[in-house]
Short mmCIF file of C-alpha atoms in Angstrom, two decimals:
data_model
loop_
_atom_site.label_atom_id
_atom_site.label_comp_id
_atom_site.label_asym_id
_atom_site.label_seq_id
_atom_site.Cartn_x
_atom_site.Cartn_y
_atom_site.Cartn_z
CA MET A 4 -14.13 -37.03 14.76
CA ARG A 5 -17.55 -36.34 13.08
CA ILE A 6 -17.24 -35.52 8.99
CA GLU A 7 -19.45 -33.15 7.87
CA GLU A 8 -20.92 -33.50 4.24
CA ARG A 9 -19.70 -30.74 1.85
CA SER A 10 -22.56 -28.56 0.20
CA ILE A 11 -22.20 -26.69 -2.92
CA LEU A 12 -21.36 -23.79 -0.91
CA SER A 13 -18.48 -23.91 1.74
CA SER A 14 -18.08 -21.84 5.15
CA PHE A 15 -15.03 -20.20 2.88
CA ASP A 16 -17.68 -19.29 0.42
CA TYR A 17 -19.83 -17.58 2.70
CA LYS A 18 -17.23 -14.93 3.75
CA LYS A 19 -17.58 -13.40 0.38
CA LYS A 20 -19.62 -10.65 0.01
CA SER A 21 -20.86 -11.28 -3.60
CA VAL A 22 -21.59 -15.05 -2.46
CA TRP A 23 -23.67 -13.51 0.21
CA ILE A 24 -25.63 -11.21 -1.70
CA GLY A 25 -26.19 -14.05 -4.38
CA TYR A 26 -27.16 -16.35 -1.78
CA SER A 27 -29.90 -13.74 -0.23
CA ILE A 28 -31.09 -13.37 -3.57
CA MET A 29 -32.17 -16.83 -4.42
CA LEU A 30 -33.53 -16.75 -1.07
CA LEU A 31 -35.51 -14.17 -1.71
CA ALA A 32 -36.64 -15.63 -4.81
CA LEU A 33 -37.60 -19.02 -3.37
CA ALA A 34 -39.68 -17.38 -0.89
CA ALA A 35 -41.48 -15.50 -3.31
CA LEU A 36 -42.01 -18.48 -5.46
CA ALA A 37 -43.57 -20.48 -1.87
CA VAL A 38 -45.97 -17.74 -1.31
CA THR A 39 -47.32 -17.19 -4.80
CA MET A 40 -47.68 -20.95 -4.44
CA LEU A 41 -49.14 -21.37 -1.10
CA TYR A 42 -51.53 -18.18 -1.60
CA PRO A 43 -54.22 -20.04 -3.25
CA PHE A 44 -54.52 -22.85 -0.75
CA GLY A 45 -54.55 -20.29 1.98
CA THR A 46 -57.46 -18.47 0.16
CA THR A 47 -59.42 -21.32 -0.43
CA ILE A 48 -58.94 -22.71 3.28
CA PHE A 49 -59.57 -19.45 5.14
CA SER A 50 -62.29 -18.64 2.84
CA SER A 51 -64.02 -21.73 3.91
CA PHE A 52 -64.46 -20.57 7.45
CA LYS A 53 -65.72 -17.23 6.54
CA THR A 54 -69.28 -15.83 6.15
CA LYS A 55 -71.13 -15.08 2.86
CA GLU A 56 -70.60 -11.15 3.76
CA GLU A 57 -67.11 -11.66 4.35
CA ILE A 58 -66.34 -13.29 1.16
CA PHE A 59 -67.43 -10.16 -0.55
CA THR A 60 -65.91 -7.34 1.49
CA PHE A 61 -63.97 -4.66 0.11
CA PRO A 62 -60.88 -4.46 0.90
CA PRO A 63 -60.75 -8.28 1.21
CA SER A 64 -59.76 -9.69 4.27
CA PHE A 65 -57.18 -12.97 4.18
CA LEU A 66 -58.56 -14.03 7.63
CA PRO A 67 -61.79 -14.98 8.97
CA GLN A 68 -63.36 -12.84 11.70
CA GLN A 69 -64.41 -16.20 13.10
CA LEU A 70 -64.32 -19.84 12.53
CA GLU A 71 -67.54 -20.62 10.84
CA TRP A 72 -67.52 -24.38 11.01
CA SER A 73 -71.13 -24.86 10.02
CA ASN A 74 -69.94 -24.43 6.13
CA TYR A 75 -68.71 -27.73 6.07
CA LYS A 76 -71.90 -29.44 7.34
CA GLU A 77 -73.82 -27.05 4.82
CA GLY A 78 -71.39 -28.37 1.87
CA LEU A 79 -71.88 -31.85 2.34
CA GLN A 80 -75.75 -31.68 1.49
CA TYR A 81 -74.77 -30.56 -1.86
CA VAL A 82 -72.68 -33.50 -3.02
CA ASN A 83 -71.91 -36.99 -2.28
CA LEU A 84 -68.44 -36.91 -1.54
CA ALA A 85 -68.41 -40.60 -0.43
CA LYS A 86 -69.31 -41.81 -4.14
CA GLY A 87 -67.13 -39.68 -5.51
CA PHE A 88 -64.27 -40.70 -3.39
CA ALA A 89 -65.14 -44.29 -3.95
CA ASN A 90 -65.39 -43.83 -7.97
CA THR A 91 -62.26 -41.98 -7.88
CA PHE A 92 -60.53 -44.72 -6.18
CA LEU A 93 -61.80 -47.63 -8.70
CA LEU A 94 -60.60 -45.41 -11.31
CA PHE A 95 -57.02 -45.30 -9.76
CA ALA A 96 -57.08 -48.95 -9.18
CA GLY A 97 -58.24 -49.86 -12.76
CA ASN A 98 -55.59 -47.09 -14.24
CA ALA A 99 -52.48 -48.46 -11.70
CA VAL A 100 -53.27 -52.25 -12.81
CA PHE A 101 -53.55 -51.83 -16.53
CA SER A 102 -51.12 -49.04 -17.03
CA LEU A 103 -48.39 -50.39 -15.17
CA ILE A 104 -48.74 -54.10 -16.22
CA ILE A 105 -49.25 -52.99 -19.83
CA ILE A 106 -46.66 -50.27 -20.01
CA GLY A 107 -44.22 -52.36 -17.66
CA LEU A 108 -44.02 -55.28 -20.01
CA ALA A 109 -43.53 -52.63 -23.18
CA SER A 110 -40.63 -51.07 -21.02
CA PHE A 111 -39.03 -54.01 -20.36
CA SER A 112 -39.58 -55.46 -24.21
CA LEU A 113 -37.67 -52.55 -25.29
CA SER A 114 -35.04 -52.43 -22.33
CA GLN A 115 -34.19 -55.97 -22.00
CA MET A 116 -35.28 -58.00 -25.08
CA LYS A 117 -33.49 -57.98 -28.51
CA LEU A 118 -36.29 -56.58 -30.78
CA PRO A 119 -36.22 -55.73 -34.32
CA VAL A 120 -36.18 -52.13 -35.35
CA ARG A 121 -36.15 -51.67 -31.42
CA LYS A 122 -34.58 -47.96 -32.04
CA GLY A 123 -37.71 -47.37 -34.26
CA PHE A 124 -39.95 -48.25 -31.37
CA ILE A 125 -38.14 -45.84 -28.92
CA LEU A 126 -38.14 -42.92 -31.71
CA PHE A 127 -42.19 -43.60 -32.23
CA PHE A 128 -42.63 -43.31 -28.64
CA MET A 129 -40.39 -40.32 -27.93
CA SER A 130 -41.94 -38.74 -30.79
CA THR A 131 -45.68 -38.90 -29.37
CA LEU A 132 -44.34 -37.04 -26.52
CA MET A 133 -44.04 -33.91 -28.81
CA ILE A 134 -47.39 -33.92 -29.88
CA PRO A 135 -50.10 -31.66 -27.62
CA SER A 136 -52.66 -33.86 -25.66
CA ALA A 137 -55.23 -31.96 -26.98
CA THR A 138 -54.74 -32.75 -30.72
CA TYR A 139 -55.61 -36.51 -30.09
CA LEU A 140 -58.63 -35.71 -27.38
CA ILE A 141 -61.13 -36.04 -30.22
CA PRO A 142 -59.64 -39.23 -32.06
CA ASN A 143 -59.93 -40.88 -28.57
CA PHE A 144 -63.16 -40.00 -27.98
CA LEU A 145 -64.37 -41.18 -31.29
CA ASN A 146 -62.33 -44.82 -31.12
CA LEU A 147 -63.94 -45.36 -27.58
CA LYS A 148 -67.53 -44.56 -29.25
CA SER A 149 -67.02 -47.14 -31.80
CA LEU A 150 -65.90 -49.54 -29.53
CA GLY A 151 -68.85 -48.81 -27.22
CA LEU A 152 -67.00 -47.95 -24.15
CA ILE A 153 -68.71 -44.52 -23.71
CA ASP A 154 -69.92 -44.16 -20.21
CA SER A 155 -67.71 -46.81 -18.79
CA TYR A 156 -64.75 -47.14 -16.98
CA TRP A 157 -62.82 -48.54 -19.86
CA ALA A 158 -62.77 -45.24 -21.47
CA PHE A 159 -59.99 -44.76 -18.45
CA TRP A 160 -58.14 -47.59 -18.02
CA LEU A 161 -57.22 -48.47 -21.66
CA PRO A 162 -55.90 -44.84 -22.44
CA ALA A 163 -54.03 -45.11 -19.42
CA ALA A 164 -52.21 -48.22 -20.80
CA ALA A 165 -50.81 -46.17 -23.50
CA ASN A 166 -48.45 -43.56 -21.90
CA ALA A 167 -45.41 -42.73 -23.99
CA PHE A 168 -43.93 -40.57 -20.92
CA ASN A 169 -44.28 -43.43 -18.55
CA ILE A 170 -43.10 -46.26 -21.12
CA MET A 171 -39.75 -44.26 -21.52
CA LEU A 172 -39.56 -43.51 -17.85
CA LEU A 173 -39.47 -47.24 -16.88
CA LYS A 174 -37.44 -47.95 -19.88
CA SER A 175 -34.86 -45.68 -18.52
CA PHE A 176 -34.86 -47.57 -14.88
CA PHE A 177 -34.73 -50.95 -16.74
CA ASP A 178 -31.57 -49.94 -18.62
CA GLY A 179 -30.09 -49.41 -15.35
CA ILE A 180 -30.53 -53.08 -14.48
CA HIS A 181 -27.66 -55.65 -15.33
CA LYS A 182 -28.53 -57.71 -18.26
CA GLU A 183 -26.68 -60.26 -16.59
CA LEU A 184 -29.23 -60.96 -14.09
CA PHE A 185 -31.77 -61.78 -16.69
CA ASP A 186 -29.46 -64.12 -18.82
CA ALA A 187 -28.81 -66.10 -15.62
CA ALA A 188 -32.25 -66.64 -15.19
CA ARG A 189 -33.01 -67.26 -18.85
CA ILE A 190 -30.24 -70.14 -18.63
CA ASP A 191 -32.06 -71.49 -15.96
CA GLY A 192 -35.18 -71.66 -17.88
CA ALA A 193 -37.27 -68.57 -16.95
CA SER A 194 -39.26 -66.96 -19.52
CA GLU A 195 -39.48 -63.36 -20.04
CA VAL A 196 -42.65 -62.91 -18.45
CA ARG A 197 -41.16 -64.45 -15.39
CA CYS A 198 -38.04 -62.34 -15.65
CA PHE A 199 -40.26 -59.44 -15.65
CA PHE A 200 -42.85 -60.35 -12.93
CA GLN A 201 -40.10 -62.24 -10.37
CA MET A 202 -37.05 -60.08 -11.22
CA ALA A 203 -37.81 -56.54 -13.01
CA ILE A 204 -40.66 -55.63 -10.61
CA PRO A 205 -39.17 -56.40 -7.36
CA LEU A 206 -36.01 -54.02 -8.35
CA SER A 207 -38.13 -51.49 -9.54
CA ILE A 208 -40.28 -50.84 -6.87
CA PRO A 209 -39.19 -47.25 -6.24
CA VAL A 210 -40.30 -46.09 -10.08
CA PHE A 211 -43.30 -48.29 -9.85
CA SER A 212 -44.18 -46.18 -6.65
CA THR A 213 -43.51 -42.90 -8.46
CA LEU A 214 -45.76 -43.97 -11.44
CA LEU A 215 -48.32 -44.91 -9.00
CA ILE A 216 -48.18 -41.49 -7.19
CA PHE A 217 -48.48 -39.75 -10.85
CA ALA A 218 -51.58 -41.97 -11.74
CA PHE A 219 -53.15 -40.69 -8.46
CA THR A 220 -52.55 -37.09 -8.81
CA SER A 221 -53.87 -37.09 -12.43
CA THR A 222 -57.09 -39.08 -11.64
CA TRP A 223 -57.68 -37.31 -8.60
CA ASN A 224 -57.37 -33.70 -10.69
CA ASP A 225 -58.88 -34.66 -13.98
CA TRP A 226 -62.54 -33.56 -14.53
CA TYR A 227 -62.61 -32.70 -18.11
CA TRP A 228 -62.37 -36.20 -19.41
CA PRO A 229 -64.52 -37.74 -17.01
CA SER A 230 -67.48 -35.23 -17.99
CA LEU A 231 -66.80 -36.18 -21.55
CA VAL A 232 -67.18 -39.54 -21.73
CA LEU A 233 -69.40 -40.24 -18.69
CA THR A 234 -73.25 -39.75 -18.95
CA THR A 235 -74.19 -40.79 -15.50
CA GLN A 236 -73.37 -38.75 -13.00
CA ASP A 237 -73.25 -41.59 -10.42
CA LYS A 238 -70.20 -42.86 -12.21
CA TYR A 239 -68.30 -39.36 -11.73
CA PRO A 240 -65.39 -39.26 -10.04
CA ILE A 241 -64.82 -36.46 -7.04
CA ALA A 242 -63.40 -33.67 -9.60
CA SER A 243 -66.17 -34.00 -12.04
CA MET A 244 -68.69 -34.25 -9.32
CA VAL A 245 -67.86 -31.46 -7.52
CA TYR A 246 -67.48 -29.34 -10.68
CA ARG A 247 -71.06 -30.10 -11.78
CA ASN A 248 -72.76 -29.81 -8.53
CA ILE A 249 -70.46 -27.06 -6.81
CA ILE A 250 -68.55 -25.18 -9.07
CA GLU A 251 -71.13 -24.47 -11.87
CA SER A 252 -74.07 -24.08 -9.19
CA SER A 253 -75.22 -20.22 -9.27
CA ILE A 254 -77.23 -20.55 -6.00
CA ILE A 255 -74.38 -22.25 -3.55
CA PRO A 256 -72.47 -19.40 -1.81
CA TRP A 257 -68.84 -19.11 -2.07
CA ASN A 258 -67.89 -19.85 1.14
CA ILE A 259 -69.75 -23.14 0.77
CA LYS A 260 -68.06 -23.78 -2.13
CA PHE A 261 -64.67 -23.31 -0.81
CA SER A 262 -65.48 -25.57 1.90
CA VAL A 263 -66.44 -28.12 -0.24
CA LEU A 264 -63.15 -27.63 -1.99
CA THR A 265 -60.97 -27.61 1.21
CA ILE A 266 -62.21 -31.26 2.17
CA ILE A 267 -61.26 -32.73 -1.72
CA MET A 268 -58.30 -30.77 -1.49
CA ILE A 269 -57.10 -32.56 2.06
CA PRO A 270 -56.38 -36.19 0.79
CA PRO A 271 -53.85 -35.63 -2.36
CA LEU A 272 -52.09 -33.23 0.01
CA ILE A 273 -51.54 -35.88 2.51
CA PHE A 274 -50.79 -38.32 0.06
CA PHE A 275 -47.97 -36.27 -1.44
CA LEU A 276 -46.74 -35.37 1.93
CA ILE A 277 -46.23 -39.02 2.80
CA PHE A 278 -44.94 -40.37 -0.57
CA GLN A 279 -43.08 -36.84 -1.74
CA LYS A 280 -39.66 -39.04 -1.11
CA ASN A 281 -40.69 -41.70 -3.02
CA ILE A 282 -41.32 -39.57 -5.86
CA MET A 283 -37.96 -37.87 -5.93
CA HIS A 284 -36.15 -41.35 -5.29
CA GLY A 285 -37.96 -42.73 -8.24
CA LEU A 286 -37.11 -40.23 -10.61
CA ASN A 287 -33.67 -39.90 -9.69
CA LEU A 288 -33.20 -43.49 -10.12
CA SER A 289 -34.94 -43.72 -13.40
CA GLY A 290 -32.52 -40.58 -14.66
CA ILE A 291 -29.23 -42.60 -13.71
CA LYS A 292 -29.21 -44.38 -17.06
CA GLY A 293 -30.75 -44.23 -20.37
#
């Protein structure tokens, strides 16, 4: 006999008219929300196939009259996307390595080690989450300038290793790991560093993969900070390169701009569709305790 899982609404609930009305309103609201979120993507993709004249027709048309594939070939002449992709992945690799190791060690220390004034450190990290990021933008820039790190990728890797949100997220996950596992390892002579690398990390693959996805999306979408700290355009990641060479240009037609935007929109969409289960799984696990 096949046992079906019970959802929030049972088959008996669906027979009630009030439930049907509420359920229908909820579906309509979700559909409207989906349309508002998907419409910008559709506009960008379909506009990349239009001619320059179709972009400015009134009333505007959502679908192109014919597919102008030549827009993509012309768009690649204005920007070196291969160089931008390489710089972006280099930034992402550095952010992932430095942030996960340093943030992971800090989270493990706050969760599994008996530190003095541990609650004070936790309160400090939580209080920084309430500070708008724009308020410490200039102090970060001045600190990096005094260290001579302007126009280098260290201006990204060092700030990435001081993310209070990621620290609290990892700490919440580490709190759910039984302390007896680490106590047994310590009795066998394992150091705290060995407990972290050989026990904590293998048990924390879901939440670490979630943080890697967050790091990828933030690195891919960030254009303002790279434009501020990088003075050499050959070092620009993809977002800053496209903004400087494509978006700010007044001579490139809009259909060509949309074609370039469509190209750089595809990798993060594919990345998210592949790893979306890891995002929800990691967030759910990190929220079990803490």
